[in-house]
Amino acid sequence: MRNKWYLFLLMLLCSIALHAGVFSLVPQPSSVQSGDGEFIFGKKLGVSVPTYEGDSLEAVIDRFSKGFEQSTGIKLKKGKKAQMNIVLNSKLPTEGYKLEIDKKEINIEVAAPAGLFYALQTLKQLMPRNVMAEVSDATTRRWSLPAVAISDSPRFGWRGFMLDEGRHFYGKEEIKKIIDLMASYKMNRFHWHLTEDQGWRIEIKKYPRLTEVGAWRNSKVLGWGDTKPDGIRYGGYYTREDVHEIVAYARERFIEIVPEVDIPGHSQAAVASYPGILACDIDKWHEVWLWQGVSADVINVAEPNAVRFAKDVIDELTEMFPFGYIHLGGDECPTIKWERNSRCRELLAEIGSKNYRDLQINFYKQLKEHIAAKPKKKQRKLIFWNEVLHGNTEPLGTDIAIMAWIGADRAAEAAASRGMTTILSPQIPYYINRRQSNLPTEPRSQGHGTETVEAVYNYIPMKGVAEKLQKQYLGVQANFWTEWVEDASTVQYLMLPRLAAVAEAGWTTQEQRDYNAFVERIQADTLYYRLKGLNYGKHIFK
Ligand code: ACM
């Protein structure tokens, strides 16, 4: 008898797992139990929406309603008599939700608007992909949802994607497409790498030459090895109005933007715009860089006007981006020009150090103090790439975040041990601009073709990290560098579907992640990509 019960339980579990596998959901939710039958939509769908902080839940429904009607022709009607009921449950996490569908009703429980947004993303993934793409499909006459009970919440609060637009500029319509993709996969941080040696891409009112000069260069192609600059005038930047539009677009999709100005290294475009206040060698010629690599033409951190410049830029970023974080870069900053500069040498002695990296930290310290003096609403937390840990970080305190990319696992642990928060964005395999196979059809990019979808998927975040440090880990992020990537279509090709693999690492617990199941669940998304006009890597699609 005992054995029979055991067998019955095993069969039940297998059947649940099998049914769960049928749904093309990415990322995999915490719990999926399929029921009997389906909910069949009529021409209209009544929806009851509780009041929450004014009309913030209604706003989510209104946006959903527009896309849903566009794709299915079904009109949503708000009111008490409803088939779709949204209920508040303050016990759920902010981004969590419960979604229960039976033959008669759709019931959604959430604690906050973000949870409702994610419940509706899941609901759309349970339907044909034109619904997710918000594109009409006149051939379907009968719209339905499978009976299912889903309970879901994310593993990490930070599920990010970074795009480098310093090297190449794609424009706001492409950014909106990326934001849509991120939202579909329940990602919530768009890290916008806006400045580089090769281009400054954001209008700063107080320093107009940053975009008059710094946003343009005399080559589209960036030189490297046998590849020479082509002499074609190239560039572009985002105005305040563009930023405003993109910020609003991201907020509607529960994505925070993390703007990055990479200073004092990777700053040749800024130095070329204002050599009088930023250059270490004012008498030399400075231009927006035409080459790949790491330029030694960094900002003179011992120059008070350079510190003023950085503070002013932060002030304008604070106005433009109403979110929690500003990223100040800090990676790959050669110190050779500081070593040759008498003011830098004097300042190093003044702060009592022999390590030139500490000049960089001293620069950041002043910027952090500048932010700390602002009213609470205007305060922002600072993020740095992990090279900053090579200096004495004591002057910066622990209230900063470290984005770990090189030797990422060890760097993240070092940051967490120092009491800082950290984000895992390991160069290998989370730099999803790297080639995703060795096929001759692969576009020219960095890497050896080993950052396959599988390799990206199989990275294990926080592997072996002591439990007491785990709370310092904010989450995961895929990064996309664009030295070789001149057009948006190639960005999409390299990004997809690897973006979804990272999204799942951010959302789904490690025990529930399984590469083969992911490959099955994501098959349906080729239609989504095609309906949205997106290019994508075909390697894992049947
Ligand atoms: C980086 O890849 N230089 C952060």
PDB file of C-alpha atoms and ligand atoms in Angstrom, residues 266 331-332 385 387 405 431 481, ligand 1:
ATOM      1  CA  HIS A 266      36.986  55.847 -21.234  1.00  0.00           C
ATOM      2  CA  ASP A 331      36.805  50.280 -15.477  1.00  0.00           C
ATOM      3  CA  GLU A 332      40.055  50.180 -17.428  1.00  0.00           C
ATOM      4  CA  TRP A 385      32.874  48.499 -12.274  1.00  0.00           C
ATOM      5  CA  GLU A 387      38.371  47.630 -10.881  1.00  0.00           C
ATOM      6  CA  TRP A 405      32.664  41.766 -14.765  1.00  0.00           C
ATOM      7  CA  TYR A 431      28.864  39.637 -22.473  1.00  0.00           C
ATOM      8  CA  TRP A 481      29.593  46.163 -25.975  1.00  0.00           C
TER       9      TRP A 481
HETATM   10  C1  ACM B   1      34.155  46.447 -19.099  1.00  0.00           C
HETATM   11  O1  ACM B   1      33.892  45.425 -19.740  1.00  0.00           O
HETATM   12  N1  ACM B   1      35.201  47.198 -19.466  1.00  0.00           N
HETATM   13  C2  ACM B   1      33.357  46.854 -17.961  1.00  0.00           C
END
